[in-house]
Coordinates of C-alpha atoms and ligand atoms in Angstrom, one line a residue:
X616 CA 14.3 53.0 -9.2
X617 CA 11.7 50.8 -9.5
X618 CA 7.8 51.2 -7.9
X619 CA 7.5 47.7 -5.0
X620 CA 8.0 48.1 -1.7
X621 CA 10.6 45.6 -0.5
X622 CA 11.5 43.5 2.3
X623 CA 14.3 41.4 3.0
X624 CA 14.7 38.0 4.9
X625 CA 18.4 37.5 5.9
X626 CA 19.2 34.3 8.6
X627 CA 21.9 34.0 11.2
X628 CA 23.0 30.8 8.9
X629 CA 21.4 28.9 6.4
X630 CA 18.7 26.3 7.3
X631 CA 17.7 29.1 10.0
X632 CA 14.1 29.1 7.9
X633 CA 14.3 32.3 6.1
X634 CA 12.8 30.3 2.8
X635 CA 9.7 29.5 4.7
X636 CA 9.4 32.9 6.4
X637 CA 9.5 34.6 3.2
X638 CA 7.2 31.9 1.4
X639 CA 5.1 32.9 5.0
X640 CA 5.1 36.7 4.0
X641 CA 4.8 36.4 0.2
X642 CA 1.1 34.7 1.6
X643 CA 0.4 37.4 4.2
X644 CA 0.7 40.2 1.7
X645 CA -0.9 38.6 -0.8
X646 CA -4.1 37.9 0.9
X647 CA -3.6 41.2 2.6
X648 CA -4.3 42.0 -0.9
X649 CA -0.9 43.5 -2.3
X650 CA 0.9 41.7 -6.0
X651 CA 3.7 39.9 -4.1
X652 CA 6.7 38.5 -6.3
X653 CA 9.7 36.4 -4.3
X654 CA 13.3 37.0 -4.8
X655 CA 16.6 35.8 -4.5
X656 CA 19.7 36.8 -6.6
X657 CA 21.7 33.7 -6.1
X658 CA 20.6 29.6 -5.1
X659 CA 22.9 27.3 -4.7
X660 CA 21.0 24.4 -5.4
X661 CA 20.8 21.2 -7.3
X662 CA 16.9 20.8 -7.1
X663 CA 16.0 23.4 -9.5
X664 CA 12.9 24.2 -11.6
X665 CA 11.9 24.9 -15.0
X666 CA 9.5 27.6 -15.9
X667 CA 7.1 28.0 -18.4
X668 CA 9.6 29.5 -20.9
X669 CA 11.9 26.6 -20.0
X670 CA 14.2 28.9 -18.4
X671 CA 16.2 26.9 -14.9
X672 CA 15.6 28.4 -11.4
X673 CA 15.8 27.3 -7.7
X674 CA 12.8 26.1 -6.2
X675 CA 12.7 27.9 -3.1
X676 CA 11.3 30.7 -4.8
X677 CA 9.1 28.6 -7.0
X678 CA 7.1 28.1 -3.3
X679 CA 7.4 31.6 -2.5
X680 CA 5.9 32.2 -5.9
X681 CA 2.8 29.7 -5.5
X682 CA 2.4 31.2 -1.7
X683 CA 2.0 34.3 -3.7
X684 CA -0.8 33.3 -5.7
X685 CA 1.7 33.9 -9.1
X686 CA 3.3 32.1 -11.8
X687 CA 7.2 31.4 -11.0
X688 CA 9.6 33.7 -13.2
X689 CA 13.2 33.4 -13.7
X690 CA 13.4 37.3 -12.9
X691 CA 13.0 35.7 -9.2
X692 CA 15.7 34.1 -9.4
X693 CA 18.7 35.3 -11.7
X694 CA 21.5 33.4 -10.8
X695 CA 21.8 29.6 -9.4
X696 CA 24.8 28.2 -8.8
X697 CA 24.4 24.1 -9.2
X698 CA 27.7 22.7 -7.4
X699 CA 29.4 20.0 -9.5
X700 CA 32.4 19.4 -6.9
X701 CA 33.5 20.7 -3.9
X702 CA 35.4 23.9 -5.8
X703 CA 33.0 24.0 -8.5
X704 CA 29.3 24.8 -9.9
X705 CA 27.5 25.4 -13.0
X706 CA 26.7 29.0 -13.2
X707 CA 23.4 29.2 -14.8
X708 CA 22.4 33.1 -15.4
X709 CA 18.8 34.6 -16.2
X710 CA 17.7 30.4 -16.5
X711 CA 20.6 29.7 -19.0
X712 CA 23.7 27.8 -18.4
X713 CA 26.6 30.5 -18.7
X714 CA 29.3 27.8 -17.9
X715 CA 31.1 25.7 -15.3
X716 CA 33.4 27.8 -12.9
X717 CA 35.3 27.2 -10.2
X718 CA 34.8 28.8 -7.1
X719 CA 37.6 31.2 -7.0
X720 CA 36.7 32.1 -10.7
X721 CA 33.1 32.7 -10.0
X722 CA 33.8 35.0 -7.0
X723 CA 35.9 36.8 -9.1
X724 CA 33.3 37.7 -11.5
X725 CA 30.2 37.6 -9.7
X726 CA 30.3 41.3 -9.2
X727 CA 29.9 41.4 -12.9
X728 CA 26.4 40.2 -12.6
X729 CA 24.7 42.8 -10.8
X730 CA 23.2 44.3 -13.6
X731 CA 21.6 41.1 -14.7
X732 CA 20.6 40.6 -11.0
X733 CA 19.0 44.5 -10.9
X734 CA 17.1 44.3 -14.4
X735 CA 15.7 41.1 -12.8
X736 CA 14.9 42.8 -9.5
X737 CA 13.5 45.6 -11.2
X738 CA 11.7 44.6 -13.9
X739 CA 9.9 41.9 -11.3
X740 CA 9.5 45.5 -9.4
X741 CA 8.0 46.8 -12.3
X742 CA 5.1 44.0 -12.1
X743 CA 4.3 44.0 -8.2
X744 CA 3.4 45.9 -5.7
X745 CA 5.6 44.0 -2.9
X746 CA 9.2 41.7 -3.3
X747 CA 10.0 39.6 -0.3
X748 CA 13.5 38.8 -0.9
X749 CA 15.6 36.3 0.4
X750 CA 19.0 36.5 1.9
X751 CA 21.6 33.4 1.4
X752 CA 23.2 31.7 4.4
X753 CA 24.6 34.5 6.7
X754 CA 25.3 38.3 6.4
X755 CA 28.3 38.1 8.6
X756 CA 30.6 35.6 6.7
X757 CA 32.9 38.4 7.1
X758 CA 35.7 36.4 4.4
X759 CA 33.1 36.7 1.6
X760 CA 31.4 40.1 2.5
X761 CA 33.7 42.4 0.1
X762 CA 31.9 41.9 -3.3
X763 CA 28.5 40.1 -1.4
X764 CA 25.3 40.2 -4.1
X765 CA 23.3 38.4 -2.0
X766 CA 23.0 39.6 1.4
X767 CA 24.0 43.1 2.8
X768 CA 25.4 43.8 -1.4
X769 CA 22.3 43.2 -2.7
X770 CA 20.1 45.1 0.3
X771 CA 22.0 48.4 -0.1
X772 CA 21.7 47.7 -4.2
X773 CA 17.8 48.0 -3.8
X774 CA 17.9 49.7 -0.6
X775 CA 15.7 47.0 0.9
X776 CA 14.9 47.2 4.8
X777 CA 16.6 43.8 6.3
X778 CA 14.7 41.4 9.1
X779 CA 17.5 39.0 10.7
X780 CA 16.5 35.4 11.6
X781 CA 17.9 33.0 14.0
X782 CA 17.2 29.9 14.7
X783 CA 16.1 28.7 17.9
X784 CA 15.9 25.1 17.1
X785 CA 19.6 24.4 17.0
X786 CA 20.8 26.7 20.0
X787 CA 22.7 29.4 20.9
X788 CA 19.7 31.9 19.0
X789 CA 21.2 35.2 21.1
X790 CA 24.6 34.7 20.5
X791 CA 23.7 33.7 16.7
X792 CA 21.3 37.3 16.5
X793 CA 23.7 39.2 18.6
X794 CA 27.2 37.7 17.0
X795 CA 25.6 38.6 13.6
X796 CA 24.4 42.3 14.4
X797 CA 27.7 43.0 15.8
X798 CA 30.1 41.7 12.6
X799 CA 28.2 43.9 10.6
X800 CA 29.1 47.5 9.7
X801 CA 27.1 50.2 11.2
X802 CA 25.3 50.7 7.7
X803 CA 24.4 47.3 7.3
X804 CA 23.2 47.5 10.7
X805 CA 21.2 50.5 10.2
X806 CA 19.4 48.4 7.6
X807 CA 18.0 45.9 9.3
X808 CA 14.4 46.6 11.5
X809 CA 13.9 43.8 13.2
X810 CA 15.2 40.9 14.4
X811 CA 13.0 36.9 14.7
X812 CA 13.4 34.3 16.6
X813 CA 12.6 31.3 13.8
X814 CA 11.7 27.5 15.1
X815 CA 10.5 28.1 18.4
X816 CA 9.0 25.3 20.7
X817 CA 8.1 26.0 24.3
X818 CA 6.7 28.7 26.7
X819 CA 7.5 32.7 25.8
X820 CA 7.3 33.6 29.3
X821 CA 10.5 31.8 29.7
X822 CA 12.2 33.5 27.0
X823 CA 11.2 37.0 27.2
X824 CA 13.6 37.9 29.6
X825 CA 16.3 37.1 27.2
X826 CA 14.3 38.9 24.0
X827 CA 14.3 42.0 26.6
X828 CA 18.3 41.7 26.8
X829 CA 19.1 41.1 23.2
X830 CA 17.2 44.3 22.0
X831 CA 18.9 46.3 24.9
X832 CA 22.3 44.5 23.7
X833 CA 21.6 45.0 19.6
X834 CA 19.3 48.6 20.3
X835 CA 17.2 46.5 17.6
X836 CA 13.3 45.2 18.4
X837 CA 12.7 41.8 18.1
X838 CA 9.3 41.2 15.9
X839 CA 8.6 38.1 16.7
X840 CA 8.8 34.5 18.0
X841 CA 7.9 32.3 15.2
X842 CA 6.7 28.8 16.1
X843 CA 8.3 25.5 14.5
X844 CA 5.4 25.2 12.4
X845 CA 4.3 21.8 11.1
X846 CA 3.4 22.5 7.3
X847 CA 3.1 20.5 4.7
X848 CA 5.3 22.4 2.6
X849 CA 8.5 21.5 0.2
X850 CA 12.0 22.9 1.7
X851 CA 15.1 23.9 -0.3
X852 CA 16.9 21.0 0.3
X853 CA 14.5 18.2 0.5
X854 CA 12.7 16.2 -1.9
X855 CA 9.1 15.9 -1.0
X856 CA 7.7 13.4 -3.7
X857 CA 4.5 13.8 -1.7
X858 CA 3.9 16.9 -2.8
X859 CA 4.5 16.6 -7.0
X860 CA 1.6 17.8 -9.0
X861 CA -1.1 15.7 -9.6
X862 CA -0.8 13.8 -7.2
X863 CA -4.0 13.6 -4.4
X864 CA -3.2 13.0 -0.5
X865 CA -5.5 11.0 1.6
X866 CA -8.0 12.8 4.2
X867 CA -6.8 10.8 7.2
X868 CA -3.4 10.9 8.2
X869 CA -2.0 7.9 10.1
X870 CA 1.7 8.1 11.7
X871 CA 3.3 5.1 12.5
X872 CA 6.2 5.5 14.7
X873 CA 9.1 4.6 13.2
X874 CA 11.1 2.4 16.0
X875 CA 14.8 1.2 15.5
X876 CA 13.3 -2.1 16.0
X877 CA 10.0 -2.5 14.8
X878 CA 8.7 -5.7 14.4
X879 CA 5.1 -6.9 12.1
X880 CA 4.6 -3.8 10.5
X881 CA 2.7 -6.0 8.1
X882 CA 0.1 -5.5 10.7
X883 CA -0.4 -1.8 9.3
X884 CA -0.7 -3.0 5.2
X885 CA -4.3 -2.8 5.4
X886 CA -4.6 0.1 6.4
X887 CA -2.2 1.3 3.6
X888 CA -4.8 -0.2 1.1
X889 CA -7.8 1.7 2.5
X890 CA -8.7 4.8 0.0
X891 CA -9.3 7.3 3.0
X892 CA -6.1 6.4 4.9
X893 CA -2.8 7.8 3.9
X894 CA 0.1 6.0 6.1
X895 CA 3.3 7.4 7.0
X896 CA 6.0 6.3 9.3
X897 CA 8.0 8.7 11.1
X898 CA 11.0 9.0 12.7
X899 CA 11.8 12.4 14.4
X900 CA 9.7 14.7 15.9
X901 CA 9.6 17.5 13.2
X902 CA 7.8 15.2 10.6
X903 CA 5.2 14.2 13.5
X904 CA 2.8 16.8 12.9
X905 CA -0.8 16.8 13.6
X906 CA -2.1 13.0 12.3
X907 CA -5.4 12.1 13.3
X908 CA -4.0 8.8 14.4
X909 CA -0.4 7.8 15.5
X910 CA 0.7 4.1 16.4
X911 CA 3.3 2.6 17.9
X912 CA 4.2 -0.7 16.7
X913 CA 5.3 -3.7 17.7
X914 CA 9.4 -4.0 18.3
X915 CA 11.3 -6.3 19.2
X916 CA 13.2 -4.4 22.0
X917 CA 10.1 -2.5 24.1
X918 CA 12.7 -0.6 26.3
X919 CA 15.4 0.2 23.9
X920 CA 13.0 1.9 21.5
X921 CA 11.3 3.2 24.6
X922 CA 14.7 5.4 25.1
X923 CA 14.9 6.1 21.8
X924 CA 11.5 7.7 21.7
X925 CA 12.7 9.8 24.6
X926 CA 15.7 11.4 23.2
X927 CA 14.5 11.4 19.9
X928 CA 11.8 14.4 21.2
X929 CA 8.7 12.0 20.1
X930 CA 7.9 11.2 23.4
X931 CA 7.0 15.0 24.2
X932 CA 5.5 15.4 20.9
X933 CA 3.6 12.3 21.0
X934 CA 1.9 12.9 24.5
X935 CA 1.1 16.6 23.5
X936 CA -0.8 15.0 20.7
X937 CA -2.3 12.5 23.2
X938 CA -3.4 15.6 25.3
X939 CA -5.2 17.2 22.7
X940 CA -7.3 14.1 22.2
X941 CA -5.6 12.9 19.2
X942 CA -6.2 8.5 19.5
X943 CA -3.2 6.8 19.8
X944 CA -2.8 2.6 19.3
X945 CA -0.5 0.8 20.5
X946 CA 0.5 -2.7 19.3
X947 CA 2.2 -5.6 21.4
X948 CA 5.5 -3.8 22.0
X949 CA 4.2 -0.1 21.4
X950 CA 1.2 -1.2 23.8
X951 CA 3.8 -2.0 26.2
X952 CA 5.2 1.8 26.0
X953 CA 2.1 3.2 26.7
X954 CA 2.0 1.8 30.2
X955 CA 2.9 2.8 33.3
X956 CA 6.2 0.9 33.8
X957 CA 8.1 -1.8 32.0
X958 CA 10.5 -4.4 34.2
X959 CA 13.2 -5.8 32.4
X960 CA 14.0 -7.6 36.1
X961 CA 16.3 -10.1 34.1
X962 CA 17.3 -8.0 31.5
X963 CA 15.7 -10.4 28.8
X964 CA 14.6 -7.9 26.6
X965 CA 17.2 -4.9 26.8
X966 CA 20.6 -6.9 28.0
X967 CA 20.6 -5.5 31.5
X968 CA 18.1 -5.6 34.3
X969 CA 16.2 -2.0 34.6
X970 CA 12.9 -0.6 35.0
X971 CA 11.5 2.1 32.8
X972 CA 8.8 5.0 33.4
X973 CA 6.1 4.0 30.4
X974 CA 5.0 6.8 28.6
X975 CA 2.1 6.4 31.3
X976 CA -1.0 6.9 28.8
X977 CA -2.6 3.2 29.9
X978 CA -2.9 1.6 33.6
X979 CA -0.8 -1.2 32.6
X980 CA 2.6 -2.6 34.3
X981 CA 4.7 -4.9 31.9
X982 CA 7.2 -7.3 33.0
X983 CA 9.4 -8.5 30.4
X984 CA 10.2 -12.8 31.2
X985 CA 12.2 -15.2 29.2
X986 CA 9.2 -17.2 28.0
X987 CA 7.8 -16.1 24.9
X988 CA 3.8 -16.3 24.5
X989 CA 3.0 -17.6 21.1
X990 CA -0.5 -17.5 20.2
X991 CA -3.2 -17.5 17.0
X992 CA -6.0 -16.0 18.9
X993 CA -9.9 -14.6 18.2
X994 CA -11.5 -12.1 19.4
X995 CA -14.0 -8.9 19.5
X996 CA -13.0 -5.7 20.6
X997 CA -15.1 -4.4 23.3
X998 CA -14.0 -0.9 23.7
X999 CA -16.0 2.5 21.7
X1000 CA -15.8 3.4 18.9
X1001 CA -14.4 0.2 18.1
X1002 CA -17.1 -2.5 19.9
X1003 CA -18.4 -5.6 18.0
X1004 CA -15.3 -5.7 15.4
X1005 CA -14.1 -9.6 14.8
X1006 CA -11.0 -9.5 15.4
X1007 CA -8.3 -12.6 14.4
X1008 CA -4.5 -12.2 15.2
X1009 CA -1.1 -13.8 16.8
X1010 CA 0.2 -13.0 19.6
X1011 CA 4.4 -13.1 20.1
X1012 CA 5.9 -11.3 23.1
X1013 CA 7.8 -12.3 25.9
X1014 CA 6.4 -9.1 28.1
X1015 CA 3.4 -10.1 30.5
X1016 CA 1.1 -7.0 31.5
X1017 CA -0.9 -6.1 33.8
X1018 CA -4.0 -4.3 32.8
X1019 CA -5.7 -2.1 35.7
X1020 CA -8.4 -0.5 33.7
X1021 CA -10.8 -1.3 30.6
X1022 CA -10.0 -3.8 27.9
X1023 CA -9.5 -3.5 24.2
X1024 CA -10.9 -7.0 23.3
X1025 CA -12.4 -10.0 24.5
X1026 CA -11.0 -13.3 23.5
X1027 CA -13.0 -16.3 22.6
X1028 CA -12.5 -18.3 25.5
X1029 CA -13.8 -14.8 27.5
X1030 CA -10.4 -13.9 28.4
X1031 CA -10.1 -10.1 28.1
X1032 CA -7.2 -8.2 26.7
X1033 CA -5.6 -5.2 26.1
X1034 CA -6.6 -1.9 27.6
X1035 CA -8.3 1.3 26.5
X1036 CA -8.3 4.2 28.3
X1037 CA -9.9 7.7 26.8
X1038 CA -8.5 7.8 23.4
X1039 CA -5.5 5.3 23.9
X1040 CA -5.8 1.8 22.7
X1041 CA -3.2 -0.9 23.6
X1042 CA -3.6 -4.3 22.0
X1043 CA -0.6 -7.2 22.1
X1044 CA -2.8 -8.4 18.5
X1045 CA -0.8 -8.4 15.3
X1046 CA -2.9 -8.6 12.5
X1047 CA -5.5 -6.7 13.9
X1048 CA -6.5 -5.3 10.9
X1049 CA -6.8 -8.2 8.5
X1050 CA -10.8 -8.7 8.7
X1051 CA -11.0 -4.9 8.0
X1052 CA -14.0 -4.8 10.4
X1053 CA -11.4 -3.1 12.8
X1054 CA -10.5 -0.8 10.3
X1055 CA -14.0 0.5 9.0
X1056 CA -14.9 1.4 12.4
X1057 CA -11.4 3.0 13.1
X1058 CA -12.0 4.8 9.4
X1059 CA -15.5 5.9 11.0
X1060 CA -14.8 6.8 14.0
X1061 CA -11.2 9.7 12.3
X1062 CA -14.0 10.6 9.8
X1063 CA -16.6 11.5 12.5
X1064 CA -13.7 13.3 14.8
X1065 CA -12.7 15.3 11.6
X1066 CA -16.3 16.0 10.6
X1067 CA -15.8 14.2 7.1
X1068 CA -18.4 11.8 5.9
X1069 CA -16.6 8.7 5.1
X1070 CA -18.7 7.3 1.8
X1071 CA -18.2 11.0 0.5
X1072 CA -15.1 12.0 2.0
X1073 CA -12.9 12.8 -1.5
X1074 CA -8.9 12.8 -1.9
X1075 CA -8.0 15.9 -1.9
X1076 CA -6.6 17.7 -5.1
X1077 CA -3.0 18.5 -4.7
X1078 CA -3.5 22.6 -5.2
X1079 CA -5.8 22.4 -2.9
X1080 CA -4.0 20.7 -0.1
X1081 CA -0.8 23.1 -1.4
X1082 CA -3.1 26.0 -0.9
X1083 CA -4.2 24.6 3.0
X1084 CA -0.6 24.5 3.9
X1085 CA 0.2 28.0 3.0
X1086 CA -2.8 29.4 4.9
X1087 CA -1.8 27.2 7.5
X1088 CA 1.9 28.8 7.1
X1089 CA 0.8 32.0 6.7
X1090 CA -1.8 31.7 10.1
X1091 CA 1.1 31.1 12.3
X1092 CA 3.7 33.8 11.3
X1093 CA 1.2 36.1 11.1
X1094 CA 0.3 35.5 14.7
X1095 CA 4.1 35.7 15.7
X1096 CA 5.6 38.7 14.0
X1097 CA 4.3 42.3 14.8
X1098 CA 3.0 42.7 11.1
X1099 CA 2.5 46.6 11.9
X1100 CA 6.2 47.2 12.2
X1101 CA 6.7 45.4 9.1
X1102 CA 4.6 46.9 7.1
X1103 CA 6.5 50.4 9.0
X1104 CA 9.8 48.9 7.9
X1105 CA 8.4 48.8 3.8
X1106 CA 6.8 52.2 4.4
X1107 CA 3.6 50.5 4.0
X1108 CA 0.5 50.6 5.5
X1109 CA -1.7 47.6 6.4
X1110 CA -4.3 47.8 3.5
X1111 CA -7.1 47.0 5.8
X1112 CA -6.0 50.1 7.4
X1113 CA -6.0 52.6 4.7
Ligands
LIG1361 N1 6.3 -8.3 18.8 C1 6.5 -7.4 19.8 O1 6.2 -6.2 19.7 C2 7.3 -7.9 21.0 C3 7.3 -6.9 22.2 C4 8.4 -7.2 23.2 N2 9.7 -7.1 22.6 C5 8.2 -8.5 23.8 O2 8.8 -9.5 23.5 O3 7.4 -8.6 24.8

């Protein structure tokens, strides 16, 4: 049998996050300062990689393999299973196509493959000191179990100790953990060490007494409650273009709110054009992250996008940022939001008279009226750190607001407008941007809060940026999972220990 130490990530389903748990632990024991190789006996996947050698494998474990610090090997991956139809895949083997198969045919035969999946596994074992493998899908798909080479199959084949991930994110985690541990056979049970708790958001007081239940229920421990963790890092199933080789991200990252109705997002092109600004828009709360700026544009329905933001989980998100000091803009319609309440008395804006909570970051009451201010205006902002910046815009809104606290701008007639309050900005000035004195200060003022000198402040190389999100990745699983026990469950010791 072959020298590594093993551990095995198997989920409750797929998408549960056992890709990014085992890129996660392929970082952790490689700057813990073991040789860590990834593996998986079979993908299923259509986004696949080519290796040095030109040999075909899934990508997952191309990640895993960079978290590791190591080159990506087809031994990582023997088998991937491209589907061509919904009965049928390519069957590529060891990186080479072996031939198109339907499914029925291919579960036939799969069992012949196990000794190209263990001369893989073993001469990758022969090279390392540590494989994190990866389980497919769930252990418990109890029609497919009989000849399984991928989950509970391929555990016993290399006797690898199993940790079980659900996933909190999409509900029901202690039924999922529980359901799974029970539809497995007492062996299979015996295998696995631990169970996780993947994608968590929220307090862990409030969950412990169910953690406490489930391990009296499965007589297993549970290891850890693992944070939905906003990385930077390329999934399975999802093309990130953003993060291709050779291509450089931008130091500041701007989110603009994606709103069903958004209206002059040609305010924001300027800032797309500035070298130190890299502009996204976003649309759920997953891909919010941590930007150093987020706005909320104009739209043309304030109170429909209002609710959207609300059940979309951005409006949590977005305030939590707001709490930790991140700046927030808001522009005509999206500096609406950020008020206390919007009136729709007549129901000119939404269709039906209502009244909304804002999202109650500014002193500001809007009423929304069925005359429409129209308006080229000039003007200087007023409020720190943006104070002295010529501002020229148009104004278009229907919504009149009252403003209870500072304002953003003065107009030229003296007028003020707008409202600033800590790091919030509200503004009802498209084209805001467009004499770029606005955004030289904004650009100052996110370098300053970042520590990052603006006239030096340098794209940063792709590997690099790569290399930040997997420390970041490996940070927060190692803070959630009881690393001792895992290290226990590989009949390891911590090296820093030894
Ligand atoms: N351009 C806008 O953002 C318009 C905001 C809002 N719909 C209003 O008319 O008042």
């Amino acid at each position: 049998m072959s020298k590594a130490s093993c551990i095995m990530v198997q989920g409750t389903m797929s998408g549960a996050g056992k890709s990014l748990l085992c890129a996660a632990l392929c970082r952790i024991f490689a700057q813990d300062g073991y040789r860590t190789a990834p593996f998986k006996s079979q993908n299923m996947a259509l986004n696949s990689f080519v290796t040095r050698d030109g040999l075909e494998m899934g990508r997952a474990q191309v990640v895993q393999a960079q978290a590791a610090g190591i080159e990506p090997d087809v031994r990582m991956n023997p088998i991937l299973l491209k589907p061509s139809s919904d009965v049928g895949s390519q069957v590529i083997v060891n990186g080479e196509v072996r031939g198109q198969m339907p499914a029925a045919a291919y579960f036939k035969m799969k069992k012949s493959l196990i000794p190209d999946i263990l001369a893989a596994y073993n001469s990758l074992a022969e090279a390392v000191d540590i494989i994190v493998i990866e389980g497919a899908g769930s252990p418990a798909e109890i029609n497919l179990k009989a000849d399984d080479i991928v989950n509970m199959g391929l555990a016993k084949l290399v006797d690898a100790p199993v940790l079980l991930a659900g996933d909190i994110d999409r509900g029901g985690v202690f039924a999922q953990l529980y359901g799974t541990v029970e539809l497995l056979e007492p062996d299979e049970r015996a295998r696995i060490k631990g169970l996780i708790i993947n994608k968590f958001r929220g307090d862990v007081e409030i969950l412990r007494p169910g953690l406490a239940m489930l391990e009296e229920k499965t007589h297993l421990p549970v290891l850890g409650v693992v944070p939905y963790l906003k990385v930077d890092i390329e999934d399975e199933d999802s093309l990130s273009e953003r993060l291709e080789t050779g291509k450089t991200v931008k130091p500041l990252d701007i989110a603009i709110l994606r709103l069903p109705h958004i209206s002059n997002f040609t305010d924001f092109m300027p800032l797309e054009q500035h070298p130190l600004l890299g502009v996204r828009y976003v649309q759920n709360a997953h891909t919010l992250g941590t930007p150093d700026l987020v706005i909320l544009p104009g739209t043309k329905n304030t109170v429909d996008d209002l609710l959207w933001l609300r059940q979309s989980g951005l409006e949590p998100a977005l305030l939590k940022l707001a709490a930790r000091g991140t700046p927030v803009l808001g522009v005509c319609g999206g500096y609406q939001m950020l008020g206390q309440t919007l009136a729709d008395p007549d129901g000119t804006e939404s269709g039906r008279a209502q009244t909304l909570r804002g999202l109650g970051l500014l002193p500001t009451r809007t009423t929304f009226t069925a005359r429409k201010r129209r308006a080229q205006v000039t003007a200087e902002a007023t409020a720190a750190p943006f104070a002295g910046a010529a501002l020229t815009g148009y104004e278009i809104h229907t919504g009149r607001t009252e403003v209870e606290g500072l304002p953003f701008c003065t107009q030229e007639d003296g007028t003020p407008e707008g409202c600033v309050q800590d790091r919030v900005f509200g503004t009802y000035l498209h084209g805001l941007f467009d004499t770029g004195e606005l955004t030289e200060k904004l650009v100052a003022a996110l370098c300053a809060r970042k520590g990052i000198a603006p006239d030096t402040a340098a794209l940063m190389p792709m590997e690099q940026y790569r290399q930040q999100q997997f420390d970041l990745l490996a940070e927060g699983v190692r803070k959630a999972l009881d690393m001792d026990a895992l290290y226990a469950a590989m009949g390891l010791a911590r090296k820093e220990q030894l």
